XYZ file of C-alpha atoms in Angstrom:
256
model
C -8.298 -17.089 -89.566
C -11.345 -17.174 -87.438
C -11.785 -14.107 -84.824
C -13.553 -15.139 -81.743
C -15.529 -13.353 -79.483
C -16.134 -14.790 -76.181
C -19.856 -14.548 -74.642
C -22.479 -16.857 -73.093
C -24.242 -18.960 -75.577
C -27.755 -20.512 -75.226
C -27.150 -23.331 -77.117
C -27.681 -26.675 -75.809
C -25.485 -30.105 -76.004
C -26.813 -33.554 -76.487
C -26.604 -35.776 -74.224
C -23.588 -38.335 -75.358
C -26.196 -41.050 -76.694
C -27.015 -41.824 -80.313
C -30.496 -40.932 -79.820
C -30.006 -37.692 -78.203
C -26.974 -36.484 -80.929
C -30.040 -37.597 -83.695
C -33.158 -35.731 -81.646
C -30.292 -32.832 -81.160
C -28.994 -32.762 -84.935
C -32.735 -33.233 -86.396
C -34.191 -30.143 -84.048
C -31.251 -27.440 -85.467
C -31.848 -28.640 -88.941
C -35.337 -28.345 -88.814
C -34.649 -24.657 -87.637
C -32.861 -24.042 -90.907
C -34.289 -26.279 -93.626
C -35.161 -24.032 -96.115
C -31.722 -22.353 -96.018
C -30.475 -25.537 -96.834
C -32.461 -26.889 -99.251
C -31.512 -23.583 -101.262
C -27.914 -23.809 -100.603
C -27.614 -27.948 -101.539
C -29.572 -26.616 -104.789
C -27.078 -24.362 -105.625
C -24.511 -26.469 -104.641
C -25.754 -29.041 -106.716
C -26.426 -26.836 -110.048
C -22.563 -25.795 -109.732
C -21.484 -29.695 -109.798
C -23.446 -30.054 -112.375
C -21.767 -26.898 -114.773
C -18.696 -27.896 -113.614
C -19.031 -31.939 -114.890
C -20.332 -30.718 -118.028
C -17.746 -28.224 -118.624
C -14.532 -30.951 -117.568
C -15.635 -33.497 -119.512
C -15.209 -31.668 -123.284
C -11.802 -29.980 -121.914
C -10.222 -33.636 -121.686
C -12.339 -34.634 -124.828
C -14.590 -36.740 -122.652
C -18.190 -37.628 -124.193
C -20.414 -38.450 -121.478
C -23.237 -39.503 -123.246
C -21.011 -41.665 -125.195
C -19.314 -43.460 -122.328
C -22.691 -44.176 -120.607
C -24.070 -45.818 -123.813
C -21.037 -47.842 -123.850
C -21.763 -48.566 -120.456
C -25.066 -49.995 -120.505
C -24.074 -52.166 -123.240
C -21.214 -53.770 -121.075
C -23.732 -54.566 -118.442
C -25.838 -56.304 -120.938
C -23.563 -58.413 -121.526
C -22.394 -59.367 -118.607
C -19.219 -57.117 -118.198
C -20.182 -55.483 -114.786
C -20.423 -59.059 -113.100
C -16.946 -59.975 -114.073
C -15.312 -56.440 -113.595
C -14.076 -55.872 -117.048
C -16.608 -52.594 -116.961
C -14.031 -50.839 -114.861
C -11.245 -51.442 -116.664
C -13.347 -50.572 -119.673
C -14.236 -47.455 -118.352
C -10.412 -46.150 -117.785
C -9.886 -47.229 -122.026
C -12.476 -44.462 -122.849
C -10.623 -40.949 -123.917
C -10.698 -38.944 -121.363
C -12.488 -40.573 -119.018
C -9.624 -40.295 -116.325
C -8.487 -37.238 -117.068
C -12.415 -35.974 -116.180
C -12.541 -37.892 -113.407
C -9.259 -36.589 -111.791
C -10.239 -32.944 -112.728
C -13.456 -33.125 -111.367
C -12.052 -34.172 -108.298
C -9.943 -31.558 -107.928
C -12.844 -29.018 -108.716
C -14.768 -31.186 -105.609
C -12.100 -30.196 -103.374
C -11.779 -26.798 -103.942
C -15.927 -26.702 -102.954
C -15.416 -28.724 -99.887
C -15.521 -25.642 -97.800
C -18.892 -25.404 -98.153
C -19.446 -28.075 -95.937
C -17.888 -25.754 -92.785
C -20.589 -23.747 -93.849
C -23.634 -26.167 -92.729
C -22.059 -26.510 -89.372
C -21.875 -23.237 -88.803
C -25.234 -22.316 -89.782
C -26.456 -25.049 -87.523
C -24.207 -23.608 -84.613
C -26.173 -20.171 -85.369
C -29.826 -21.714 -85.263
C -28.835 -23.552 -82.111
C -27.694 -20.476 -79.983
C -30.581 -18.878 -81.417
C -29.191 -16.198 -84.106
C -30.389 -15.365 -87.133
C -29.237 -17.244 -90.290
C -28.314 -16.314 -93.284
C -26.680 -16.999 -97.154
C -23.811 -15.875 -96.217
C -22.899 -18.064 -93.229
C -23.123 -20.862 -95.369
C -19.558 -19.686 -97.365
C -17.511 -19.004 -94.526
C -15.462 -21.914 -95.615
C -14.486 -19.776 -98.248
C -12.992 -16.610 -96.277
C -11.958 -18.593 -93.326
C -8.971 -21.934 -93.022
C -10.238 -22.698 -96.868
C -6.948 -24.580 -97.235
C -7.402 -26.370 -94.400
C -10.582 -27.827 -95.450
C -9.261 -28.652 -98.854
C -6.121 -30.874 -97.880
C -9.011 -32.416 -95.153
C -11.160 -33.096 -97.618
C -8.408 -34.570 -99.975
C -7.420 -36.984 -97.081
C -10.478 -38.227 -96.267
C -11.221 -38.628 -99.855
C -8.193 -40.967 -100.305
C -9.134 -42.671 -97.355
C -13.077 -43.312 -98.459
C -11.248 -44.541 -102.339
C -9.807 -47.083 -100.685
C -12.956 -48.200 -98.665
C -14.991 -48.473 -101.998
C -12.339 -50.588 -103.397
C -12.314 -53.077 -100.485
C -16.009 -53.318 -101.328
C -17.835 -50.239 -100.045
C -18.746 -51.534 -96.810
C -15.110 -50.757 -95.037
C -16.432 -46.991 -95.762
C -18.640 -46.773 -93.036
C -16.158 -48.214 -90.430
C -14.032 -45.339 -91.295
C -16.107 -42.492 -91.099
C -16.099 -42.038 -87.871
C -12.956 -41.380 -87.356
C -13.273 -38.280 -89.652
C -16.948 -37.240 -88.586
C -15.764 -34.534 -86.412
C -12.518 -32.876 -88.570
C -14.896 -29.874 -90.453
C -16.406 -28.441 -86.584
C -12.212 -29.050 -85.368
C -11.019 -26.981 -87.563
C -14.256 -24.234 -88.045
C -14.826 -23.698 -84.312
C -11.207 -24.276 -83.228
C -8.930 -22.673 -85.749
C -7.267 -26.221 -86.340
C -5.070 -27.477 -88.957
C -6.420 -30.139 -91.567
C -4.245 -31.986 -90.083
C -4.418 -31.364 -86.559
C -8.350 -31.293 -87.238
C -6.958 -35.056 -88.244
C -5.462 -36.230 -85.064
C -8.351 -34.694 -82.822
C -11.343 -36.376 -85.280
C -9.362 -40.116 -84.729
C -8.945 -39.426 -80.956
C -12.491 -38.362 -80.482
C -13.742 -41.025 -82.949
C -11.695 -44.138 -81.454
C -12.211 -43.135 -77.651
C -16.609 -42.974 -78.536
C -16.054 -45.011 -81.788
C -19.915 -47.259 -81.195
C -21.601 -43.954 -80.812
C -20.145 -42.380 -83.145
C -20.171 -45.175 -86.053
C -24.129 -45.194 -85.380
C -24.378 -41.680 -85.363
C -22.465 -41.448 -88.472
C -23.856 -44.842 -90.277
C -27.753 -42.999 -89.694
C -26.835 -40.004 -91.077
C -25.173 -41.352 -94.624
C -28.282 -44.072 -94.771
C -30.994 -40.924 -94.238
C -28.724 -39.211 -97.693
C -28.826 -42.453 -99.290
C -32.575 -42.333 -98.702
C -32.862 -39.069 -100.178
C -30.972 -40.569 -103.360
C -33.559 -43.306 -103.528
C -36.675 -40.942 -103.222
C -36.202 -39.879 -107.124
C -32.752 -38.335 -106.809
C -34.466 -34.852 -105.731
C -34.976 -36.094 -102.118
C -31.099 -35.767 -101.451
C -31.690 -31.819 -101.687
C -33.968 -32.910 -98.026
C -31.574 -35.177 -96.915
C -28.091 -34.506 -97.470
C -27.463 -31.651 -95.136
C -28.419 -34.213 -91.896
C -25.419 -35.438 -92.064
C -23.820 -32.331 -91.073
C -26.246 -31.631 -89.083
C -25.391 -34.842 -86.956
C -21.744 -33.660 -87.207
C -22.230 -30.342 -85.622
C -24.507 -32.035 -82.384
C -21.959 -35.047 -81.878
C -19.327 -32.136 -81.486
C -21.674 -29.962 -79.075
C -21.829 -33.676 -76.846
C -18.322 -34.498 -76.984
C -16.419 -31.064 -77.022
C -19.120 -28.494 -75.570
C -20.864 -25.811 -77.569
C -18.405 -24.139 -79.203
C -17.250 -20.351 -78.764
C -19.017 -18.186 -81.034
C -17.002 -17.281 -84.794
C -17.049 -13.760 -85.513
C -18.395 -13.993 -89.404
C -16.463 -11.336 -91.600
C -19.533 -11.021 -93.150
C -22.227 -9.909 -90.492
């Protein structure tokens, strides 16, 4: 449970405009880049141990399945779908899949942690490692059955072919800062995202629709660019809060 402590803060609030939320988001993530470069790394290196650990525990050969793979789009599989259905015939292939997700959900609090540390470089304080976990000693559970809702609900967007994803994503945009800065439930954190989201949904879908294009940019630019890129998107998430709901009250972090 978050402690707060109530004091003036000198952060500022974008105007509620795509183009200020963008100037706002890229100015506090510029303040902090280097923290979060390090913190995606490590993030990153952890997905990685943990895919390559899953996969032999459900008898899952990766290398194998993506050999298979590439010879099913050679011959044409991928155009008539048969790849998928392929793909769910390979031993353990679903079994990975569903325990990696579950492993993905129980790091989703990390994502509380780049909107806080942009919260601290925009009234000014100092940053550090540490602020990036306070998922972890603060609502974790919160942020897991979040994340596992929005997760179902982006699923279903790739299977009506990808593009209803970005329609829906701004209705979640704004769950993480809901339930970090206001002690909310995942699923009161819900309610407040889809209310905010519907009420300023243009703003928001172009806020939102920016900031998953600039990640996909960073996937483009060699793979390694998405260590750049990725944290934006919270970034964005933290200033469309600060224009619709105010600069929130400071968190008192266990840690400091």
């Amino acid at each position: 449970m978050e402690n707060f402590s109530e004091f003036d803060l000198k952060g500022t609030a974008p105007q509620r405009n795509f183009s200020d939320i963008i100037g706002h988001a890229f100015n506090n993530y510029m303040k902090i880049i280097g923290w979060s470069i390090l913190v995606t790394l490590l993030t990153f290196v952890v997905s990685i141990l943990i895919s390559s650990l899953t996969g032999p525990l459900v008898g899952y050969n990766a290398l194998e399945s993506q050999a298979e793979m590439e010879e099913l789009m050679k011959d044409g599989s991928f155009a008539d779908g048969s790849i998928v259905t392929r793909m769910f015939q390979i031993p353990g292939y679903l079994e990975s899949m569903l325990l990696s997700g579950v492993l993905g959900l129980l790091m989703y609090p990390v994502y509380a942690g780049y909107v806080y540390a942009m919260h601290r470089a925009n009234t000014g304080q100092t940053v550090s490692l540490s602020d990036f976990f306070i998922g972890f000693r603060q609502n974790a559970l919160q942020y897991i059955v979040y994340g596992l809702i929005m997760g179902i609900a982006v699923m279903i967007g790739f299977m009506l072919c990808v593009l209803p994803v970005f329609f829906i994503i701004p209705f979640f945009f704004l769950g993480i800062p809901f339930i970090l800065f206001e002690n909310a439930s995942g699923i009161d954190a819900l309610k407040k995202s889809f209310s905010t989201g519907g009420s300023n949904y243009g703003t928001m879908l172009a806020v939102s629709f920016i900031s998953i294009i600039i990640t996909i940019a960073g996937i483009i630019l060699c793979g390694i660019g998405i260590l750049l890129t990725a944290p934006f998107f919270y970034a964005a998430m933290y200033s469309a809060y600060c224009a619709y709901i105010g600069v929130p009250r400071e968190i008192q972090n266990p840690s400091h």
